[in-house]
């Protein structure tokens, strides 16, 4: 698991925006041209998400990336 508090906040935010967009992991994976297991590993903290993948995730879920980043910046660093 990738356990820094900020990364934890990121993965929880990514999962929340996916759910808010009413997308399953499979739906999001197809739109991102990834596998469902990739989405699952990101959401479970087993895999880091690349910055471009982060932007794609946000755009697909219709969530401004800066909104998520603002929430993460408020999280403790360690």
mmCIF file of N, CA and C in Angstrom:
data_model
loop_
_atom_site.group_PDB
_atom_site.id
_atom_site.type_symbol
_atom_site.label_atom_id
_atom_site.label_comp_id
_atom_site.label_asym_id
_atom_site.label_seq_id
_atom_site.Cartn_x
_atom_site.Cartn_y
_atom_site.Cartn_z
ATOM 1 N N UNK A 1 0.845 -1.187 0.000
ATOM 2 C CA UNK A 1 0.000 0.000 0.000
ATOM 3 C C UNK A 1 0.889 1.249 0.000
ATOM 4 N N UNK A 2 0.380 2.275 -0.623
ATOM 5 C CA UNK A 2 1.075 3.553 -0.714
ATOM 6 C C UNK A 2 0.470 4.464 0.351
ATOM 7 N N UNK A 3 1.168 4.630 1.457
ATOM 8 C CA UNK A 3 0.545 5.157 2.657
ATOM 9 C C UNK A 3 0.810 6.602 3.035
ATOM 10 N N UNK A 4 1.256 7.472 2.176
ATOM 11 C CA UNK A 4 1.409 8.848 2.627
ATOM 12 C C UNK A 4 0.018 9.468 2.747
ATOM 13 N N UNK A 5 -0.184 10.337 3.713
ATOM 14 C CA UNK A 5 -1.511 10.937 3.890
ATOM 15 C C UNK A 5 -2.017 11.662 2.642
ATOM 16 N N UNK A 6 -1.145 12.340 1.949
ATOM 17 C CA UNK A 6 -1.593 13.042 0.742
ATOM 18 C C UNK A 6 -1.995 12.069 -0.358
ATOM 19 N N UNK A 7 -1.257 10.976 -0.494
ATOM 20 C CA UNK A 7 -1.654 10.007 -1.519
ATOM 21 C C UNK A 7 -2.949 9.324 -1.121
ATOM 22 N N UNK A 8 -3.117 9.081 0.147
ATOM 23 C CA UNK A 8 -4.378 8.515 0.651
ATOM 24 C C UNK A 8 -5.536 9.453 0.302
ATOM 25 N N UNK A 9 -5.343 10.737 0.504
ATOM 26 C CA UNK A 9 -6.384 11.723 0.174
ATOM 27 C C UNK A 9 -6.663 11.716 -1.325
ATOM 28 N N UNK A 10 -5.613 11.612 -2.132
ATOM 29 C CA UNK A 10 -5.787 11.579 -3.582
ATOM 30 C C UNK A 10 -6.620 10.378 -4.004
ATOM 31 N N UNK A 11 -6.247 9.205 -3.548
ATOM 32 C CA UNK A 11 -6.967 8.011 -3.989
ATOM 33 C C UNK A 11 -8.414 8.018 -3.521
ATOM 34 N N UNK A 12 -8.671 8.530 -2.333
ATOM 35 C CA UNK A 12 -10.052 8.629 -1.853
ATOM 36 C C UNK A 12 -10.854 9.629 -2.678
ATOM 37 N N UNK A 13 -10.223 10.719 -3.065
ATOM 38 C CA UNK A 13 -10.887 11.713 -3.920
ATOM 39 C C UNK A 13 -11.178 11.140 -5.304
ATOM 40 N N UNK A 14 -10.229 10.401 -5.860
ATOM 41 C CA UNK A 14 -10.445 9.802 -7.173
ATOM 42 C C UNK A 14 -11.594 8.802 -7.137
ATOM 43 N N UNK A 15 -11.640 8.018 -6.102
ATOM 44 C CA UNK A 15 -12.743 7.058 -5.966
ATOM 45 C C UNK A 15 -14.073 7.799 -5.807
ATOM 46 N N UNK A 16 -14.075 8.837 -5.002
ATOM 47 C CA UNK A 16 -15.305 9.603 -4.765
ATOM 48 C C UNK A 16 -15.823 10.260 -6.048
ATOM 49 N N UNK A 17 -14.939 10.823 -6.853
ATOM 50 C CA UNK A 17 -15.411 11.469 -8.081
ATOM 51 C C UNK A 17 -15.905 10.435 -9.084
ATOM 52 N N UNK A 18 -15.308 9.254 -9.092
ATOM 53 C CA UNK A 18 -15.790 8.192 -9.973
ATOM 54 C C UNK A 18 -17.204 7.789 -9.573
ATOM 55 N N UNK A 19 -17.408 7.602 -8.291
ATOM 56 C CA UNK A 19 -18.724 7.206 -7.786
ATOM 57 C C UNK A 19 -19.744 8.326 -8.036
ATOM 58 N N UNK A 20 -19.349 9.567 -7.784
ATOM 59 C CA UNK A 20 -20.229 10.718 -8.033
ATOM 60 C C UNK A 20 -20.646 10.781 -9.505
ATOM 61 N N UNK A 21 -19.738 10.403 -10.392
ATOM 62 C CA UNK A 21 -20.019 10.395 -11.833
ATOM 63 C C UNK A 21 -20.843 9.169 -12.238
ATOM 64 N N UNK A 22 -21.151 8.332 -11.272
ATOM 65 C CA UNK A 22 -21.933 7.113 -11.487
ATOM 66 C C UNK A 22 -21.271 6.177 -12.492
ATOM 67 N N UNK A 23 -19.955 6.057 -12.352
ATOM 68 C CA UNK A 23 -19.188 5.150 -13.196
ATOM 69 C C UNK A 23 -18.681 3.990 -12.354
ATOM 70 N N UNK A 24 -18.769 2.796 -12.898
ATOM 71 C CA UNK A 24 -18.127 1.656 -12.244
ATOM 72 C C UNK A 24 -16.643 1.708 -12.576
ATOM 73 N N UNK A 25 -15.871 0.896 -11.887
ATOM 74 C CA UNK A 25 -14.448 0.815 -12.222
ATOM 75 C C UNK A 25 -14.275 0.365 -13.670
ATOM 76 N N UNK A 26 -15.107 -0.537 -14.106
ATOM 77 C CA UNK A 26 -15.035 -1.029 -15.484
ATOM 78 C C UNK A 26 -15.366 0.074 -16.479
ATOM 79 N N UNK A 27 -16.405 0.868 -16.187
ATOM 80 C CA UNK A 27 -16.765 1.987 -17.068
ATOM 81 C C UNK A 27 -15.591 2.958 -17.218
ATOM 82 N N UNK A 28 -15.029 3.348 -16.087
ATOM 83 C CA UNK A 28 -13.916 4.298 -16.106
ATOM 84 C C UNK A 28 -12.712 3.707 -16.835
ATOM 85 N N UNK A 29 -12.426 2.454 -16.560
ATOM 86 C CA UNK A 29 -11.295 1.790 -17.208
ATOM 87 C C UNK A 29 -11.445 1.803 -18.724
ATOM 88 N N UNK A 30 -12.629 1.509 -19.202
ATOM 89 C CA UNK A 30 -12.858 1.501 -20.648
ATOM 90 C C UNK A 30 -12.636 2.891 -21.237
ATOM 91 N N UNK A 31 -13.139 3.909 -20.563
ATOM 92 C CA UNK A 31 -12.988 5.281 -21.055
ATOM 93 C C UNK A 31 -11.528 5.738 -21.020
ATOM 94 N N UNK A 32 -10.759 5.207 -20.072
ATOM 95 C CA UNK A 32 -9.346 5.568 -19.956
ATOM 96 C C UNK A 32 -8.436 4.641 -20.768
ATOM 97 N N UNK A 33 -9.032 3.617 -21.357
ATOM 98 C CA UNK A 33 -8.270 2.589 -22.080
ATOM 99 C C UNK A 33 -7.280 1.886 -21.161
ATOM 100 N N UNK A 34 -7.791 1.565 -19.982
ATOM 101 C CA UNK A 34 -7.027 0.824 -18.974
ATOM 102 C C UNK A 34 -7.827 -0.420 -18.613
ATOM 103 N N UNK A 35 -7.270 -1.220 -17.738
ATOM 104 C CA UNK A 35 -8.010 -2.378 -17.238
ATOM 105 C C UNK A 35 -8.746 -1.998 -15.960
ATOM 106 N N UNK A 36 -9.749 -2.772 -15.636
ATOM 107 C CA UNK A 36 -10.471 -2.558 -14.373
ATOM 108 C C UNK A 36 -9.518 -2.744 -13.205
ATOM 109 N N UNK A 37 -8.583 -3.678 -13.329
ATOM 110 C CA UNK A 37 -7.649 -3.908 -12.218
ATOM 111 C C UNK A 37 -6.730 -2.706 -11.997
ATOM 112 N N UNK A 38 -6.416 -1.952 -13.051
ATOM 113 C CA UNK A 38 -5.638 -0.720 -12.890
ATOM 114 C C UNK A 38 -6.404 0.263 -11.996
ATOM 115 N N UNK A 39 -7.688 0.477 -12.301
ATOM 116 C CA UNK A 39 -8.518 1.394 -11.506
ATOM 117 C C UNK A 39 -8.587 0.908 -10.066
ATOM 118 N N UNK A 40 -8.816 -0.378 -9.885
ATOM 119 C CA UNK A 40 -8.900 -0.957 -8.548
ATOM 120 C C UNK A 40 -7.606 -0.753 -7.770
ATOM 121 N N UNK A 41 -6.476 -0.989 -8.414
ATOM 122 C CA UNK A 41 -5.183 -0.832 -7.729
ATOM 123 C C UNK A 41 -4.915 0.615 -7.337
ATOM 124 N N UNK A 42 -5.306 1.555 -8.181
ATOM 125 C CA UNK A 42 -5.154 2.970 -7.825
ATOM 126 C C UNK A 42 -6.030 3.280 -6.612
ATOM 127 N N UNK A 43 -7.288 2.870 -6.683
ATOM 128 C CA UNK A 43 -8.225 3.179 -5.596
ATOM 129 C C UNK A 43 -7.872 2.476 -4.292
ATOM 130 N N UNK A 44 -7.218 1.330 -4.376
ATOM 131 C CA UNK A 44 -6.835 0.592 -3.173
ATOM 132 C C UNK A 44 -5.446 0.938 -2.664
ATOM 133 N N UNK A 45 -4.768 1.857 -3.344
ATOM 134 C CA UNK A 45 -3.448 2.281 -2.895
ATOM 135 C C UNK A 45 -2.341 1.312 -3.238
ATOM 136 N N UNK A 46 -2.553 0.472 -4.232
ATOM 137 C CA UNK A 46 -1.537 -0.479 -4.648
ATOM 138 C C UNK A 46 -0.727 0.030 -5.836
ATOM 139 N N UNK A 47 -1.171 1.135 -6.404
ATOM 140 C CA UNK A 47 -0.499 1.667 -7.592
ATOM 141 C C UNK A 47 -0.636 3.182 -7.595
ATOM 142 N N UNK A 48 0.455 3.851 -7.974
ATOM 143 C CA UNK A 48 0.402 5.301 -8.133
ATOM 144 C C UNK A 48 -0.270 5.658 -9.449
ATOM 145 N N UNK A 49 -0.876 6.824 -9.495
ATOM 146 C CA UNK A 49 -1.477 7.321 -10.725
ATOM 147 C C UNK A 49 -0.563 8.396 -11.307
ATOM 148 N N UNK A 50 -0.320 8.309 -12.591
ATOM 149 C CA UNK A 50 0.485 9.271 -13.330
ATOM 150 C C UNK A 50 -0.294 10.588 -13.433
ATOM 151 N N UNK A 51 0.394 11.711 -13.549
ATOM 152 C CA UNK A 51 -0.271 13.020 -13.602
ATOM 153 C C UNK A 51 -1.212 13.123 -14.804
ATOM 154 N N UNK A 52 -0.828 12.577 -15.953
ATOM 155 C CA UNK A 52 -1.703 12.639 -17.124
ATOM 156 C C UNK A 52 -2.922 11.731 -16.943
ATOM 157 N N UNK A 53 -2.720 10.598 -16.287
ATOM 158 C CA UNK A 53 -3.847 9.713 -15.984
ATOM 159 C C UNK A 53 -4.784 10.378 -14.977
ATOM 160 N N UNK A 54 -4.214 11.114 -14.021
ATOM 161 C CA UNK A 54 -5.017 11.875 -13.060
ATOM 162 C C UNK A 54 -5.917 12.869 -13.794
ATOM 163 N N UNK A 55 -5.350 13.591 -14.749
ATOM 164 C CA UNK A 55 -6.127 14.569 -15.516
ATOM 165 C C UNK A 55 -7.220 13.865 -16.308
ATOM 166 N N UNK A 56 -6.877 12.758 -16.962
ATOM 167 C CA UNK A 56 -7.885 12.006 -17.722
ATOM 168 C C UNK A 56 -9.014 11.538 -16.814
ATOM 169 N N UNK A 57 -8.657 11.005 -15.648
ATOM 170 C CA UNK A 57 -9.640 10.501 -14.684
ATOM 171 C C UNK A 57 -10.611 11.628 -14.332
ATOM 172 N N UNK A 58 -10.055 12.787 -14.003
ATOM 173 C CA UNK A 58 -10.882 13.938 -13.622
ATOM 174 C C UNK A 58 -11.792 14.379 -14.766
ATOM 175 N N UNK A 59 -11.228 14.481 -15.964
ATOM 176 C CA UNK A 59 -12.023 14.923 -17.106
ATOM 177 C C UNK A 59 -13.164 13.956 -17.399
ATOM 178 N N UNK A 60 -12.894 12.666 -17.360
ATOM 179 C CA UNK A 60 -13.930 11.664 -17.613
ATOM 180 C C UNK A 60 -15.030 11.761 -16.559
ATOM 181 N N UNK A 61 -14.638 12.017 -15.327
ATOM 182 C CA UNK A 61 -15.616 12.126 -14.234
ATOM 183 C C UNK A 61 -16.199 13.533 -14.110
ATOM 184 N N UNK A 62 -15.811 14.414 -15.017
ATOM 185 C CA UNK A 62 -16.292 15.795 -15.047
ATOM 186 C C UNK A 62 -16.042 16.530 -13.731
ATOM 187 N N UNK A 63 -14.824 16.366 -13.248
ATOM 188 C CA UNK A 63 -14.385 17.027 -12.010
ATOM 189 C C UNK A 63 -13.117 17.816 -12.327
ATOM 190 N N UNK A 64 -13.097 19.119 -12.052
ATOM 191 C CA UNK A 64 -11.885 19.894 -12.314
ATOM 192 C C UNK A 64 -10.696 19.364 -11.491
ATOM 193 N N UNK A 65 -9.582 19.053 -12.149
ATOM 194 C CA UNK A 65 -8.422 18.548 -11.414
ATOM 195 C C UNK A 65 -7.978 19.484 -10.290
ATOM 196 N N UNK A 66 -8.094 20.792 -10.516
ATOM 197 C CA UNK A 66 -7.639 21.731 -9.478
ATOM 198 C C UNK A 66 -8.485 21.614 -8.205
ATOM 199 N N UNK A 67 -9.719 21.238 -8.316
ATOM 200 C CA UNK A 67 -10.563 21.071 -7.118
ATOM 201 C C UNK A 67 -10.037 19.925 -6.255
ATOM 202 N N UNK A 68 -9.652 18.843 -6.896
ATOM 203 C CA UNK A 68 -9.094 17.716 -6.147
ATOM 204 C C UNK A 68 -7.747 18.101 -5.547
ATOM 205 N N UNK A 69 -6.921 18.776 -6.332
ATOM 206 C CA UNK A 69 -5.609 19.184 -5.827
ATOM 207 C C UNK A 69 -5.728 20.123 -4.628
ATOM 208 N N UNK A 70 -6.690 21.017 -4.655
ATOM 209 C CA UNK A 70 -6.896 21.929 -3.511
ATOM 210 C C UNK A 70 -7.221 21.138 -2.242
ATOM 211 N N UNK A 71 -8.036 20.106 -2.373
ATOM 212 C CA UNK A 71 -8.372 19.276 -1.206
ATOM 213 C C UNK A 71 -7.149 18.531 -0.711
ATOM 214 N N UNK A 72 -6.349 18.039 -1.618
ATOM 215 C CA UNK A 72 -5.151 17.290 -1.230
ATOM 216 C C UNK A 72 -4.122 18.199 -0.558
ATOM 217 N N UNK A 73 -3.997 19.425 -1.036
ATOM 218 C CA UNK A 73 -3.052 20.359 -0.428
ATOM 219 C C UNK A 73 -3.397 20.683 1.023
ATOM 220 N N UNK A 74 -4.643 20.483 1.390
ATOM 221 C CA UNK A 74 -5.062 20.708 2.770
ATOM 222 C C UNK A 74 -4.767 19.506 3.659
ATOM 223 N N UNK A 75 -4.370 18.380 3.058
ATOM 224 C CA UNK A 75 -4.053 17.168 3.814
ATOM 225 C C UNK A 75 -2.659 17.269 4.408
ATOM 226 N N UNK A 76 -2.424 16.596 5.527
ATOM 227 C CA UNK A 76 -1.081 16.593 6.112
ATOM 228 C C UNK A 76 -0.076 15.938 5.160
ATOM 229 N N UNK A 77 1.161 16.414 5.188
ATOM 230 C CA UNK A 77 2.204 15.878 4.303
ATOM 231 C C UNK A 77 2.686 14.506 4.738
ATOM 232 N N UNK A 78 2.738 14.267 6.009
ATOM 233 C CA UNK A 78 3.258 12.975 6.468
ATOM 234 C C UNK A 78 2.488 12.451 7.644
#
